[in-house]
Amino acid sequence: MNTILKAAAAVLAAAFISTAAQADDSLYGSDTGAVIVPASTNSTEVDASAIFPTVQRGKIVTFQTSKKRGSIVISTQRNELYLVLGYNKAVMYRVATARKGFEWAGVHKVTAKTEWPDWRPPVEMRARHPELPAYMAGGPKNPLGARAMYLGSSIYRIHGTNEPKSIGKAASSGCIRMLNADVTELYTLVKIGAEVTVN
């Protein structure tokens, strides 16, 4: 009898810890309820699509990293963005990265998020392309697309695009471009303060 009571107590404790851990995690929608993953579960056995039901556009892949859940890792060699889910899983999206001469690598944090952002081309870009406007209101024709996530105090962003053919290529002036539907999904999953590593 004591063995049964101890087992029941362990299950209830695991459920409480799982629920508490998820309460402050934007990767879990507030309407999805608690998802209990037993501590003994092997990460290869986890059905990440069941744990993260709000992921519809990205591809859930095996991804081993020391980065914490909610972090973003961008591979400029593969033109892929990975949102770390934990459990050795990540959501992968195809992206466009910097073209030759505009490459960069580093670590920033997401400092702001905007829906249908306005665009103010940096001074350096307007010097190269004087035909560009100083300001363009947000909307479907705007080069920043449907959503933007700003990276630290840099001029770089993760954003949508009105040039979907550029996805999967080294095509930008340094920003990370995504399909509008993909960046809209990512936007709902990423917190302000999330770490972004570009390599």
Tab-separated table of C-alpha atoms in Angstrom:
chain	number	residue	atom	x	y	z
A	1	MET	CA	0.000	0.000	0.000
A	2	ASN	CA	2.841	2.400	0.885
A	3	THR	CA	4.429	1.704	-2.529
A	4	ILE	CA	1.185	2.649	-4.315
A	5	LEU	CA	0.846	5.870	-2.279
A	6	LYS	CA	4.455	6.832	-2.975
A	7	ALA	CA	3.983	6.228	-6.708
A	8	ALA	CA	0.814	8.335	-6.754
A	9	ALA	CA	2.568	11.140	-4.876
A	10	ALA	CA	5.441	11.072	-7.358
A	11	VAL	CA	3.044	11.359	-10.317
A	12	LEU	CA	1.220	14.305	-8.698
A	13	ALA	CA	4.527	16.042	-7.929
A	14	ALA	CA	5.700	15.579	-11.516
A	15	ALA	CA	2.420	17.011	-12.792
A	16	PHE	CA	2.735	20.046	-10.522
A	17	ILE	CA	6.338	20.722	-11.560
A	18	SER	CA	5.468	20.328	-15.238
A	19	THR	CA	2.526	22.711	-14.971
A	20	ALA	CA	4.513	25.305	-13.001
A	21	ALA	CA	7.408	25.188	-15.439
A	22	GLN	CA	5.079	25.830	-18.333
A	23	ALA	CA	3.189	28.685	-16.734
A	24	ASP	CA	5.886	31.169	-17.725
A	25	ASP	CA	6.856	29.623	-21.063
A	26	SER	CA	5.621	31.325	-24.229
A	27	LEU	CA	6.129	28.124	-26.193
A	28	TYR	CA	2.970	26.855	-24.536
A	29	GLY	CA	-0.229	28.650	-25.467
A	30	SER	CA	-2.394	29.675	-22.528
A	31	ASP	CA	-5.251	27.622	-23.938
A	32	THR	CA	-3.316	24.388	-24.466
A	33	GLY	CA	-3.381	23.252	-20.853
A	34	ALA	CA	-0.630	21.384	-19.059
A	35	VAL	CA	1.408	18.796	-20.878
A	36	ILE	CA	3.014	16.212	-18.622
A	37	VAL	CA	6.213	14.566	-19.800
A	38	PRO	CA	7.464	11.950	-17.312
A	39	ALA	CA	11.057	12.533	-16.210
A	40	SER	CA	11.971	9.022	-17.377
A	41	THR	CA	10.870	9.726	-20.967
A	42	ASN	CA	13.663	9.538	-23.544
A	43	SER	CA	13.862	12.742	-25.622
A	44	THR	CA	13.650	10.671	-28.821
A	45	GLU	CA	10.255	9.375	-27.668
A	46	VAL	CA	8.726	12.817	-27.178
A	47	ASP	CA	6.071	13.764	-29.725
A	48	ALA	CA	6.979	17.437	-29.936
A	49	SER	CA	4.019	18.213	-32.192
A	50	ALA	CA	1.698	17.157	-29.364
A	51	ILE	CA	3.613	19.199	-26.785
A	52	PHE	CA	3.775	22.294	-28.989
A	53	PRO	CA	0.453	22.222	-30.873
A	54	THR	CA	0.734	25.866	-31.936
A	55	VAL	CA	3.589	24.918	-34.297
A	56	GLN	CA	1.975	24.443	-37.702
A	57	ARG	CA	4.371	26.057	-40.188
A	58	GLY	CA	7.803	25.085	-38.897
A	59	LYS	CA	9.286	21.600	-39.054
A	60	ILE	CA	10.015	19.989	-35.701
A	61	VAL	CA	13.477	18.421	-35.880
A	62	THR	CA	16.020	16.803	-33.587
A	63	PHE	CA	18.394	19.538	-32.458
A	64	GLN	CA	21.031	19.159	-29.770
A	65	THR	CA	22.207	22.387	-28.204
A	66	SER	CA	23.203	23.867	-24.864
A	67	LYS	CA	20.951	26.874	-25.569
A	68	LYS	CA	17.912	27.126	-23.336
A	69	ARG	CA	14.347	26.626	-24.482
A	70	GLY	CA	13.013	29.657	-26.335
A	71	SER	CA	16.416	30.608	-27.763
A	72	ILE	CA	16.971	31.013	-31.493
A	73	VAL	CA	19.947	29.679	-33.427
A	74	ILE	CA	20.447	30.745	-37.062
A	75	SER	CA	22.724	28.821	-39.399
A	76	THR	CA	23.856	31.120	-42.198
A	77	GLN	CA	25.508	28.178	-43.943
A	78	ARG	CA	22.230	26.253	-44.125
A	79	ASN	CA	19.884	29.276	-44.278
A	80	GLU	CA	17.890	27.790	-41.428
A	81	LEU	CA	16.510	29.203	-38.193
A	82	TYR	CA	15.988	26.950	-35.168
A	83	LEU	CA	13.723	27.816	-32.259
A	84	VAL	CA	14.888	25.655	-29.353
A	85	LEU	CA	12.046	23.667	-27.782
A	86	GLY	CA	14.012	21.576	-25.312
A	87	TYR	CA	13.837	17.768	-25.248
A	88	ASN	CA	16.569	17.869	-27.973
A	89	LYS	CA	13.986	19.325	-30.358
A	90	ALA	CA	13.670	22.577	-32.277
A	91	VAL	CA	11.319	24.153	-34.773
A	92	MET	CA	13.179	24.751	-38.033
A	93	TYR	CA	12.255	27.409	-40.587
A	94	ARG	CA	13.968	28.171	-43.892
A	95	VAL	CA	15.266	31.742	-44.031
A	96	ALA	CA	17.242	34.148	-46.194
A	97	THR	CA	20.495	35.375	-44.674
A	98	ALA	CA	23.115	37.995	-45.531
A	99	ARG	CA	24.587	38.028	-49.004
A	100	LYS	CA	28.328	38.174	-49.618
A	101	GLY	CA	29.900	41.264	-48.100
A	102	PHE	CA	27.134	41.668	-45.499
A	103	GLU	CA	27.727	38.517	-43.445
A	104	TRP	CA	27.917	38.758	-39.677
A	105	ALA	CA	27.859	36.471	-36.664
A	106	GLY	CA	27.113	37.090	-33.023
A	107	VAL	CA	24.678	36.882	-30.149
A	108	HIS	CA	21.872	39.353	-29.502
A	109	LYS	CA	18.585	39.384	-27.629
A	110	VAL	CA	15.130	40.104	-29.004
A	111	THR	CA	14.482	43.629	-27.723
A	112	ALA	CA	11.238	44.463	-29.536
A	113	LYS	CA	8.513	42.830	-31.626
A	114	THR	CA	6.251	44.605	-34.128
A	115	GLU	CA	3.310	43.586	-36.302
A	116	TRP	CA	3.361	45.002	-39.852
A	117	PRO	CA	6.389	47.153	-39.023
A	118	ASP	CA	7.230	50.477	-40.623
A	119	TRP	CA	10.555	50.573	-42.454
A	120	ARG	CA	13.227	53.233	-42.177
A	121	PRO	CA	16.180	52.080	-44.300
A	122	PRO	CA	19.505	52.561	-42.469
A	123	VAL	CA	21.677	55.462	-43.610
A	124	GLU	CA	24.219	53.018	-45.041
A	125	MET	CA	21.560	51.365	-47.185
A	126	ARG	CA	20.227	54.679	-48.480
A	127	ALA	CA	23.775	55.707	-49.396
A	128	ARG	CA	24.007	52.580	-51.566
A	129	HIS	CA	20.467	52.958	-52.901
A	130	PRO	CA	19.470	56.646	-52.902
A	131	GLU	CA	16.196	55.754	-54.626
A	132	LEU	CA	14.924	54.200	-51.389
A	133	PRO	CA	12.387	56.187	-49.368
A	134	ALA	CA	13.356	57.511	-45.944
A	135	TYR	CA	10.199	55.900	-44.543
A	136	MET	CA	7.671	53.297	-45.650
A	137	ALA	CA	4.524	52.459	-43.688
A	138	GLY	CA	3.892	48.842	-42.741
A	139	GLY	CA	1.867	46.687	-45.103
A	140	PRO	CA	2.079	43.905	-47.706
A	141	LYS	CA	4.442	45.913	-49.956
A	142	ASN	CA	6.824	46.742	-47.103
A	143	PRO	CA	10.145	44.798	-47.278
A	144	LEU	CA	9.878	43.917	-43.555
A	145	GLY	CA	6.729	41.913	-44.155
A	146	ALA	CA	4.148	40.876	-41.591
A	147	ARG	CA	6.250	40.796	-38.411
A	148	ALA	CA	9.651	41.935	-37.161
A	149	MET	CA	11.753	40.998	-34.139
A	150	TYR	CA	14.523	43.501	-33.425
A	151	LEU	CA	17.949	42.239	-32.326
A	152	GLY	CA	19.556	44.263	-29.559
A	153	SER	CA	20.735	47.727	-30.529
A	154	SER	CA	21.865	46.446	-33.927
A	155	ILE	CA	20.269	47.356	-37.252
A	156	TYR	CA	19.362	43.703	-37.758
A	157	ARG	CA	15.969	42.050	-37.473
A	158	ILE	CA	14.249	38.751	-38.037
A	159	HIS	CA	11.380	39.764	-40.301
A	160	GLY	CA	8.961	38.769	-43.023
A	161	THR	CA	9.491	39.591	-46.655
A	162	ASN	CA	7.733	40.674	-49.824
A	163	GLU	CA	10.353	38.665	-51.752
A	164	PRO	CA	9.474	35.032	-50.979
A	165	LYS	CA	11.845	33.758	-53.686
A	166	SER	CA	14.789	34.927	-51.578
A	167	ILE	CA	14.081	32.351	-48.856
A	168	GLY	CA	16.765	29.682	-48.640
A	169	LYS	CA	19.385	32.002	-50.139
A	170	ALA	CA	22.059	34.456	-49.011
A	171	ALA	CA	20.149	37.512	-50.214
A	172	SER	CA	19.762	40.198	-47.544
A	173	SER	CA	21.818	43.126	-46.274
A	174	GLY	CA	22.219	41.331	-42.953
A	175	CYS	CA	18.683	40.800	-41.684
A	176	ILE	CA	17.097	37.366	-41.411
A	177	ARG	CA	14.119	37.063	-43.768
A	178	MET	CA	11.259	34.607	-43.387
A	179	LEU	CA	8.061	33.867	-45.253
A	180	ASN	CA	5.299	36.034	-43.798
A	181	ALA	CA	3.315	33.019	-42.588
A	182	ASP	CA	6.435	31.577	-40.919
A	183	VAL	CA	7.481	34.784	-39.183
A	184	THR	CA	3.909	35.286	-37.966
A	185	GLU	CA	4.042	31.885	-36.264
A	186	LEU	CA	7.538	32.473	-34.848
A	187	TYR	CA	6.420	35.857	-33.520
A	188	THR	CA	3.812	34.167	-31.304
A	189	LEU	CA	6.394	31.759	-29.870
A	190	VAL	CA	9.291	34.111	-29.107
A	191	LYS	CA	9.606	36.203	-25.954
A	192	ILE	CA	11.207	39.607	-25.571
A	193	GLY	CA	14.653	38.872	-24.170
A	194	ALA	CA	15.108	35.603	-26.084
A	195	GLU	CA	18.710	34.971	-27.074
A	196	VAL	CA	19.470	34.882	-30.803
A	197	THR	CA	22.724	33.330	-32.027
A	198	VAL	CA	23.786	33.847	-35.634
A	199	ASN	CA	26.638	31.682	-36.866
